[in-house]
C-alpha positions as a Markdown table, in Angstrom:
| # | Residue | x | y | z |
|---|---|---|---|---|
| 1 | Met | 53.4 | 92.9 | 90.9 |
| 2 | His | 54.5 | 89.5 | 90.5 |
| 3 | Arg | 54.7 | 87.6 | 93.9 |
| 4 | Ala | 58.0 | 86.6 | 93.5 |
| 5 | Leu | 59.3 | 89.8 | 92.9 |
| 6 | Leu | 57.2 | 90.9 | 95.6 |
| 7 | Leu | 58.5 | 89.1 | 98.2 |
| 8 | Arg | 61.9 | 89.5 | 97.3 |
| 9 | Arg | 61.8 | 92.7 | 98.0 |
| 10 | Thr | 60.1 | 92.9 | 101.2 |
| 11 | Leu | 62.3 | 90.0 | 102.8 |
| 12 | Pro | 64.7 | 91.0 | 105.4 |
| 13 | Pro | 68.0 | 89.8 | 104.4 |
| 14 | Ala | 68.0 | 86.1 | 105.0 |
| 15 | Arg | 72.1 | 86.1 | 105.5 |
| 16 | Ile | 74.9 | 88.5 | 107.1 |
| 17 | Arg | 78.7 | 88.7 | 106.2 |
| 18 | Arg | 80.2 | 87.6 | 109.6 |
| 19 | Thr | 78.3 | 89.6 | 111.7 |
| 20 | Gly | 75.1 | 87.6 | 111.4 |
| 21 | Phe | 71.6 | 88.8 | 109.7 |
| 22 | Val | 71.5 | 92.8 | 108.4 |
| 23 | Val | 68.6 | 92.6 | 111.2 |
| 24 | Lys | 68.0 | 90.6 | 113.9 |
| 25 | Pro | 65.1 | 88.2 | 113.4 |
| 26 | Thr | 62.7 | 88.2 | 115.9 |
| 27 | Val | 60.9 | 84.8 | 116.0 |
| 28 | Ser | 57.1 | 84.6 | 116.9 |
| 29 | Val | 56.2 | 80.8 | 117.7 |
| 30 | Val | 52.9 | 79.8 | 117.0 |
| 31 | Ile | 51.6 | 76.6 | 119.1 |
| 32 | Pro | 47.8 | 75.6 | 118.6 |
| 33 | Thr | 46.5 | 73.8 | 121.4 |
| 34 | Leu | 43.3 | 71.7 | 122.2 |
| 35 | Ser | 44.7 | 72.4 | 126.1 |
| 36 | Arg | 46.4 | 68.9 | 126.4 |
| 37 | Pro | 48.5 | 68.6 | 129.8 |
| 38 | Ser | 51.7 | 68.3 | 127.1 |
| 39 | Leu | 51.0 | 72.1 | 126.3 |
| 40 | Asp | 53.1 | 73.3 | 129.5 |
| 41 | Arg | 56.2 | 71.0 | 128.6 |
| 42 | Ala | 56.0 | 72.7 | 124.8 |
| 43 | Val | 56.1 | 76.3 | 125.6 |
| 44 | Arg | 58.7 | 75.9 | 128.4 |
| 45 | Ser | 60.9 | 74.3 | 125.8 |
| 46 | Val | 60.2 | 77.4 | 124.0 |
| 47 | Leu | 60.8 | 79.7 | 126.6 |
| 48 | Glu | 64.7 | 78.0 | 127.5 |
| 49 | Gln | 65.5 | 78.8 | 124.1 |
| 50 | Thr | 69.0 | 80.2 | 123.7 |
| 51 | Tyr | 68.1 | 82.6 | 121.2 |
| 52 | Pro | 65.0 | 84.5 | 122.8 |
| 53 | Val | 61.8 | 84.6 | 121.2 |
| 54 | Glu | 59.4 | 88.1 | 120.8 |
| 55 | Glu | 56.8 | 86.0 | 121.6 |
| 56 | Ile | 54.7 | 83.0 | 122.2 |
| 57 | Ile | 51.1 | 82.7 | 120.2 |
| 58 | Val | 49.2 | 79.7 | 122.0 |
| 59 | Val | 45.8 | 79.5 | 120.0 |
| 60 | Ala | 43.4 | 77.2 | 121.5 |
| 61 | Asp | 41.1 | 75.0 | 119.4 |
| 62 | Thr | 38.6 | 74.9 | 122.7 |
| 63 | Asp | 36.8 | 76.5 | 124.9 |
| 64 | Val | 38.2 | 74.9 | 128.4 |
| 65 | Pro | 40.6 | 76.7 | 130.7 |
| 66 | Val | 44.3 | 76.5 | 129.1 |
| 67 | Ala | 47.1 | 76.5 | 131.6 |
| 68 | Leu | 50.2 | 78.2 | 130.5 |
| 69 | Pro | 53.6 | 79.5 | 132.4 |
| 70 | Ser | 53.8 | 82.7 | 133.6 |
| 71 | Asp | 55.6 | 84.9 | 130.9 |
| 72 | Asp | 54.8 | 88.6 | 129.4 |
| 73 | Arg | 55.8 | 87.4 | 126.1 |
| 74 | Ile | 53.1 | 84.6 | 126.0 |
| 75 | Thr | 49.5 | 85.0 | 124.3 |
| 76 | Leu | 46.5 | 83.3 | 124.6 |
| 77 | Leu | 44.1 | 83.4 | 121.6 |
| 78 | Arg | 40.8 | 81.5 | 121.1 |
| 79 | Ser | 40.2 | 80.0 | 117.8 |
| 80 | Gly | 36.3 | 79.7 | 118.3 |
| 81 | Gly | 36.3 | 75.9 | 118.5 |
| 82 | Arg | 37.0 | 73.0 | 116.3 |
| 83 | Ala | 38.7 | 75.1 | 113.9 |
| 84 | Gly | 41.3 | 72.7 | 113.4 |
| 85 | Pro | 45.2 | 72.9 | 113.4 |
| 86 | Ala | 45.5 | 75.0 | 110.2 |
| 87 | Arg | 43.1 | 77.8 | 111.0 |
| 88 | Cys | 44.6 | 77.8 | 114.6 |
| 89 | Arg | 48.2 | 78.3 | 113.1 |
| 90 | Gln | 46.8 | 80.6 | 110.5 |
| 91 | Val | 45.5 | 82.9 | 113.4 |
| 92 | Gly | 48.5 | 83.2 | 115.3 |
| 93 | Ile | 50.3 | 83.8 | 112.4 |
| 94 | Asp | 48.0 | 86.8 | 111.4 |
| 95 | Ala | 48.6 | 87.8 | 115.5 |
| 96 | Ala | 52.3 | 87.7 | 114.7 |
| 97 | His | 54.8 | 90.6 | 114.8 |
| 98 | Gly | 58.2 | 88.9 | 114.5 |
| 99 | Thr | 59.6 | 88.6 | 111.1 |
| 100 | Val | 60.2 | 85.3 | 111.6 |
| 101 | Ile | 57.2 | 82.6 | 112.4 |
| 102 | Ala | 58.1 | 79.1 | 114.4 |
| 103 | Leu | 55.7 | 76.4 | 114.8 |
| 104 | Leu | 55.2 | 73.9 | 116.9 |
| 105 | Asp | 52.7 | 71.4 | 118.3 |
| 106 | Asp | 51.3 | 70.9 | 121.5 |
| 107 | Asp | 52.7 | 67.6 | 122.4 |
| 108 | Asp | 56.2 | 68.3 | 120.7 |
| 109 | Glu | 59.0 | 70.1 | 122.2 |
| 110 | Trp | 62.3 | 72.0 | 121.0 |
| 111 | Cys | 66.2 | 71.7 | 122.0 |
| 112 | Gln | 67.0 | 74.5 | 123.7 |
| 113 | Val | 69.7 | 75.2 | 120.7 |
| 114 | Lys | 67.2 | 74.8 | 118.2 |
| 115 | Leu | 66.4 | 78.6 | 117.2 |
| 116 | Glu | 70.1 | 79.3 | 117.3 |
| 117 | Arg | 71.4 | 76.3 | 115.2 |
| 118 | Gln | 68.3 | 76.9 | 112.3 |
| 119 | Leu | 68.8 | 80.8 | 112.2 |
| 120 | Ala | 72.6 | 80.5 | 112.2 |
| 121 | Ala | 72.5 | 78.0 | 109.4 |
| 122 | Val | 70.3 | 80.2 | 107.4 |
| 123 | Ala | 73.0 | 82.9 | 108.2 |
| 124 | Thr | 75.8 | 80.6 | 106.3 |
| 125 | Asp | 73.8 | 79.3 | 104.0 |
| 126 | Val | 71.0 | 81.6 | 102.1 |
| 127 | Glu | 72.2 | 84.6 | 99.6 |
| 128 | Asp | 71.0 | 87.8 | 101.0 |
| 129 | Gly | 67.3 | 88.3 | 99.9 |
| 130 | Thr | 66.3 | 85.2 | 99.5 |
| 131 | Pro | 63.3 | 83.7 | 100.6 |
| 132 | Trp | 64.2 | 80.4 | 103.2 |
| 133 | Ile | 62.5 | 77.7 | 104.7 |
| 134 | Ala | 64.3 | 75.8 | 107.6 |
| 135 | Ser | 63.7 | 72.4 | 108.9 |
| 136 | Ser | 66.0 | 69.9 | 111.0 |
| 137 | Arg | 66.0 | 66.1 | 112.1 |
| 138 | Met | 64.2 | 65.2 | 115.2 |
| 139 | Val | 63.9 | 62.3 | 117.1 |
| 140 | Val | 60.6 | 60.7 | 117.5 |
| 141 | Val | 59.4 | 59.2 | 121.2 |
| 142 | Gly | 56.7 | 56.5 | 121.3 |
| 143 | Pro | 54.8 | 54.7 | 121.0 |
| 144 | Gly | 56.5 | 53.5 | 124.3 |
| 145 | Asp | 60.0 | 53.8 | 125.0 |
| 146 | Arg | 60.8 | 53.3 | 121.1 |
| 147 | Arg | 63.4 | 56.4 | 120.0 |
| 148 | Arg | 64.8 | 56.6 | 116.4 |
| 149 | Ile | 66.2 | 59.8 | 114.6 |
| 150 | Trp | 63.9 | 60.9 | 111.4 |
| 151 | Pro | 64.6 | 61.7 | 108.7 |
| 152 | Arg | 67.2 | 59.8 | 107.6 |
| 153 | Arg | 67.9 | 61.6 | 104.7 |
| 154 | Leu | 68.0 | 65.5 | 104.3 |
| 155 | Val | 66.4 | 67.7 | 101.6 |
| 156 | Ser | 68.8 | 69.4 | 99.5 |
| 157 | Ser | 68.2 | 73.3 | 99.4 |
| 158 | Asp | 66.9 | 73.2 | 95.8 |
| 159 | Gln | 65.5 | 69.9 | 95.9 |
| 160 | Ser | 61.3 | 69.1 | 94.6 |
| 161 | Val | 59.5 | 68.8 | 97.7 |
| 162 | Ala | 57.2 | 66.2 | 96.2 |
| 163 | Glu | 60.3 | 64.4 | 94.7 |
| 164 | Tyr | 61.5 | 64.1 | 98.6 |
| 165 | Leu | 58.3 | 63.8 | 100.7 |
| 166 | Tyr | 56.9 | 61.2 | 98.3 |
| 167 | Arg | 59.3 | 59.2 | 96.5 |
| 168 | Phe | 59.2 | 55.9 | 98.4 |
| 169 | Asn | 62.8 | 54.7 | 98.3 |
| 170 | Gly | 62.8 | 51.9 | 101.5 |
| 171 | Phe | 59.9 | 49.7 | 102.9 |
| 172 | Thr | 60.2 | 51.9 | 106.4 |
| 173 | Val | 58.9 | 55.1 | 107.4 |
| 174 | Gly | 60.8 | 58.3 | 108.4 |
| 175 | Gly | 63.4 | 58.0 | 105.6 |
| 176 | Ala | 62.1 | 61.9 | 104.2 |
| 177 | Thr | 60.2 | 64.5 | 106.5 |
| 178 | Leu | 59.7 | 67.9 | 107.0 |
| 179 | Gln | 57.8 | 67.9 | 110.0 |
| 180 | Thr | 55.7 | 71.0 | 111.7 |
| 181 | Ser | 57.5 | 71.8 | 114.7 |
| 182 | Thr | 60.6 | 71.5 | 113.3 |
| 183 | Leu | 59.7 | 74.2 | 110.6 |
| 184 | Cys | 60.6 | 78.4 | 110.8 |
| 185 | Phe | 60.3 | 81.1 | 108.0 |
| 186 | Pro | 60.1 | 84.3 | 107.3 |
| 187 | Lys | 56.5 | 85.4 | 107.9 |
| 188 | Glu | 56.2 | 87.1 | 104.7 |
| 189 | Leu | 56.0 | 83.7 | 103.0 |
| 190 | Val | 52.8 | 83.3 | 104.6 |
| 191 | His | 51.5 | 86.6 | 102.8 |
| 192 | Val | 52.2 | 84.9 | 99.7 |
| 193 | Val | 51.0 | 81.8 | 100.6 |
| 194 | Pro | 48.6 | 82.0 | 103.7 |
| 195 | Trp | 48.9 | 78.6 | 105.5 |
| 196 | Asp | 45.1 | 77.5 | 105.7 |
| 197 | Ala | 44.8 | 78.0 | 102.0 |
| 198 | Asp | 43.5 | 74.3 | 102.4 |
| 199 | Pro | 42.6 | 74.0 | 105.9 |
| 200 | Asp | 41.2 | 70.7 | 105.5 |
| 201 | Ala | 44.3 | 69.1 | 103.4 |
| 202 | Pro | 45.2 | 65.8 | 104.8 |
| 203 | His | 48.9 | 66.6 | 104.4 |
| 204 | Glu | 48.8 | 70.3 | 106.3 |
| 205 | Glu | 52.5 | 70.9 | 106.4 |
| 206 | Ala | 53.1 | 69.4 | 102.4 |
| 207 | Ser | 50.6 | 71.2 | 101.0 |
| 208 | Trp | 52.0 | 74.6 | 102.4 |
| 209 | Leu | 55.1 | 73.5 | 101.3 |
| 210 | Leu | 54.4 | 72.4 | 98.1 |
| 211 | Arg | 52.3 | 76.0 | 97.5 |
| 212 | Ile | 55.3 | 78.2 | 98.5 |
| 213 | Arg | 58.1 | 76.0 | 96.5 |
| 214 | Arg | 55.8 | 76.8 | 93.0 |
| 215 | Ala | 54.9 | 80.3 | 94.1 |
| 216 | Val | 58.2 | 81.4 | 95.1 |
| 217 | Pro | 60.4 | 79.0 | 92.7 |
| 218 | Glu | 63.9 | 80.7 | 94.5 |
| 219 | Val | 62.9 | 79.6 | 98.4 |
| 220 | Arg | 65.7 | 78.1 | 99.3 |
| 221 | Leu | 65.1 | 74.7 | 101.8 |
| 222 | Val | 67.7 | 74.6 | 104.9 |
| 223 | His | 67.2 | 71.6 | 106.6 |
| 224 | His | 69.7 | 71.2 | 109.9 |
| 225 | Pro | 71.7 | 67.7 | 110.3 |
| 226 | Glu | 71.3 | 67.6 | 113.9 |
| 227 | Val | 68.6 | 66.5 | 116.2 |
| 228 | Leu | 66.7 | 69.9 | 117.3 |
| 229 | Ser | 63.1 | 69.0 | 118.2 |
| 230 | Thr | 61.3 | 66.0 | 120.0 |
| 231 | Tyr | 58.3 | 64.4 | 118.1 |
| 232 | Asn | 56.2 | 62.6 | 120.6 |
| 233 | Val | 54.0 | 60.2 | 118.8 |
| 234 | Gly | 51.0 | 58.5 | 120.9 |
| 235 | Asp | 50.4 | 54.9 | 120.9 |
| 236 | Pro | 48.9 | 53.2 | 117.8 |
| 237 | Ser | 45.7 | 51.9 | 117.3 |
| 238 | Phe | 44.5 | 49.9 | 114.0 |
| 239 | Ser | 41.2 | 50.6 | 115.2 |
| 240 | Arg | 41.8 | 54.4 | 116.1 |
| 241 | Thr | 39.3 | 55.8 | 113.4 |
| 242 | Ser | 36.2 | 54.0 | 112.1 |
| 243 | Thr | 36.0 | 56.6 | 108.7 |
| 244 | Asp | 37.4 | 55.5 | 105.8 |
| 245 | Arg | 39.5 | 58.8 | 104.6 |
| 246 | Thr | 41.1 | 57.3 | 101.8 |
| 247 | Asp | 39.4 | 59.1 | 99.0 |
| 248 | Glu | 40.9 | 62.4 | 100.8 |
| 249 | Tyr | 44.1 | 61.1 | 100.1 |
| 250 | Leu | 43.8 | 60.4 | 96.9 |
| 251 | Ala | 42.0 | 63.6 | 95.9 |
| 252 | Trp | 44.9 | 65.4 | 97.5 |
| 253 | Gly | 47.5 | 63.3 | 95.7 |
| 254 | Leu | 45.7 | 63.9 | 92.0 |
| 255 | Arg | 45.2 | 67.5 | 93.2 |
| 256 | Tyr | 49.0 | 68.1 | 94.4 |
| 257 | Leu | 50.9 | 65.6 | 92.7 |
| 258 | Gly | 49.5 | 65.9 | 89.2 |
| 259 | Gly | 52.4 | 67.9 | 87.8 |
| 260 | Glu | 54.9 | 65.7 | 89.3 |
| 261 | Ser | 56.8 | 62.5 | 87.8 |
| 262 | Pro | 54.5 | 59.5 | 87.4 |
| 263 | Arg | 57.1 | 57.9 | 89.8 |
| 264 | Val | 56.1 | 60.6 | 92.9 |
| 265 | Arg | 52.7 | 60.3 | 91.8 |
| 266 | Gly | 52.5 | 56.3 | 91.8 |
| 267 | Asp | 54.8 | 56.0 | 95.1 |
| 268 | Tyr | 52.0 | 58.2 | 96.9 |
| 269 | Leu | 49.0 | 56.9 | 95.8 |
| 270 | Ser | 50.3 | 53.2 | 96.5 |
| 271 | Thr | 51.5 | 54.8 | 100.8 |
| 272 | Ser | 49.7 | 57.1 | 101.8 |
| 273 | Pro | 46.1 | 56.5 | 100.9 |
| 274 | Val | 47.2 | 52.5 | 101.7 |
| 275 | Ser | 48.0 | 53.8 | 105.3 |
| 276 | Ala | 44.7 | 55.3 | 105.6 |
| 277 | Ala | 42.5 | 52.5 | 104.4 |
| 278 | Val | 44.7 | 50.1 | 106.5 |
| 279 | Ser | 43.9 | 52.6 | 109.7 |
| 280 | Ala | 40.2 | 52.0 | 108.7 |
| 281 | Arg | 40.5 | 48.1 | 108.2 |
| 282 | Ser | 39.1 | 49.1 | 104.3 |
| 283 | Leu | 40.2 | 46.6 | 102.1 |
| 284 | Ser | 37.8 | 48.1 | 99.1 |
| 285 | Gly | 40.4 | 51.2 | 100.4 |
| 286 | Val | 43.3 | 49.6 | 99.9 |
| 287 | Gly | 42.3 | 48.5 | 96.4 |
| 288 | Arg | 41.3 | 51.8 | 95.3 |
| 289 | Ser | 44.7 | 53.1 | 96.4 |
| 290 | Thr | 46.6 | 50.8 | 94.4 |
| 291 | Trp | 43.8 | 50.9 | 91.1 |
| 292 | Ser | 44.6 | 54.4 | 91.0 |
| 293 | Ala | 48.5 | 54.4 | 91.7 |
| 294 | Ile | 48.7 | 52.1 | 88.6 |
| 295 | Arg | 46.2 | 54.0 | 86.1 |
| 296 | Tyr | 47.5 | 57.1 | 87.5 |
| 297 | Gly | 51.3 | 56.9 | 88.4 |
| 298 | Arg | 53.8 | 54.4 | 87.9 |
| 299 | Pro | 55.0 | 53.4 | 91.5 |
| 300 | Gly | 58.0 | 51.9 | 92.4 |
| 301 | Pro | 58.9 | 48.3 | 93.8 |
| 302 | Phe | 59.1 | 49.5 | 97.4 |
| 303 | Ala | 55.8 | 51.4 | 97.0 |
| 304 | Val | 54.0 | 48.2 | 95.3 |
| 305 | Ser | 55.4 | 46.0 | 98.3 |
| 306 | Tyr | 54.0 | 48.9 | 100.7 |
| 307 | Ala | 50.4 | 48.4 | 98.9 |
| 308 | Ile | 50.3 | 44.5 | 99.2 |
| 309 | Leu | 51.7 | 44.3 | 102.6 |
| 310 | Gly | 48.6 | 47.1 | 103.6 |
| 311 | Ala | 46.3 | 44.8 | 101.5 |
| 312 | Ala | 47.4 | 41.6 | 103.4 |
| 313 | Arg | 47.1 | 43.1 | 107.0 |
| 314 | Thr | 43.7 | 44.6 | 106.4 |
| 315 | Leu | 42.4 | 41.0 | 105.2 |
| 316 | Val | 44.0 | 39.3 | 108.3 |
| 317 | Arg | 42.6 | 41.7 | 110.5 |
| 318 | Ala | 39.0 | 41.4 | 108.9 |
| 319 | Val | 39.6 | 37.9 | 109.1 |
| 320 | Leu | 40.3 | 37.8 | 112.8 |
| 321 | Ala | 37.7 | 40.2 | 114.3 |
| 322 | Pro | 35.2 | 37.9 | 113.9 |
| 323 | Val | 36.8 | 35.3 | 116.5 |
| 324 | Arg | 37.6 | 37.9 | 118.9 |
């Protein structure tokens, strides 16, 4: 049986007329962790939801002790160590009993009404029996005291995920995003495409979203306009990695965006791989990204400017490094 047809028959109805869902969704929250101190705050933000969750599955990618609040709904699982976030999320999803999966990173947190508002939006905006994925705006905190609201523009329910995420329409980041800690969706979607179908992909959320949209074209995106979560960003470090992952980002773009428009493909290749190259101080990586964008796509002016600025920044760092 075609996967989309099977999904349509097995998914619980997404909408109830005036009374909410025909069968009230039960929510399982999956949190991968390395046992960072922020985990306690993340878990408590779930326990305080106005829409009570059925369970919180914490998947530790480490053997060190994990401190958790005391609550019968919390289950601690172990990945075996060094499995990576995608596999940890899949471990949690596989163990979940809820009809809806909600994802949260261990250094992020939710507003108290996050699940209530998202599920209410699904009940209002999605046709009965139609698969859906919900997201929302978030406040981005850091580095330091810096705060801003992402995304600046919302995705429409039937918009191309690739077009939304990777068509570069300005000089700054944060215009378009579907961040992991904002996502919730029926568990059956992960029966169609496992979350860890490509566990080493540099863009974990986007890889799954693009695969789902292609496997289940009728899936609806519900992007809540309110700020319903907090995305905590650590202090940036230009030298935080000495590994040049540019080629991984380039390979991802050519694989996942090969069927997209030349503009989307070119914009991606001029930005995300360039960012990876800049982080590694790799001028050659910036060059490979720019060449690939021109060869395989048709980048727009904002993406080209981004690549030029990345090259200039990397060159300046290379010149100044011996002086320090």
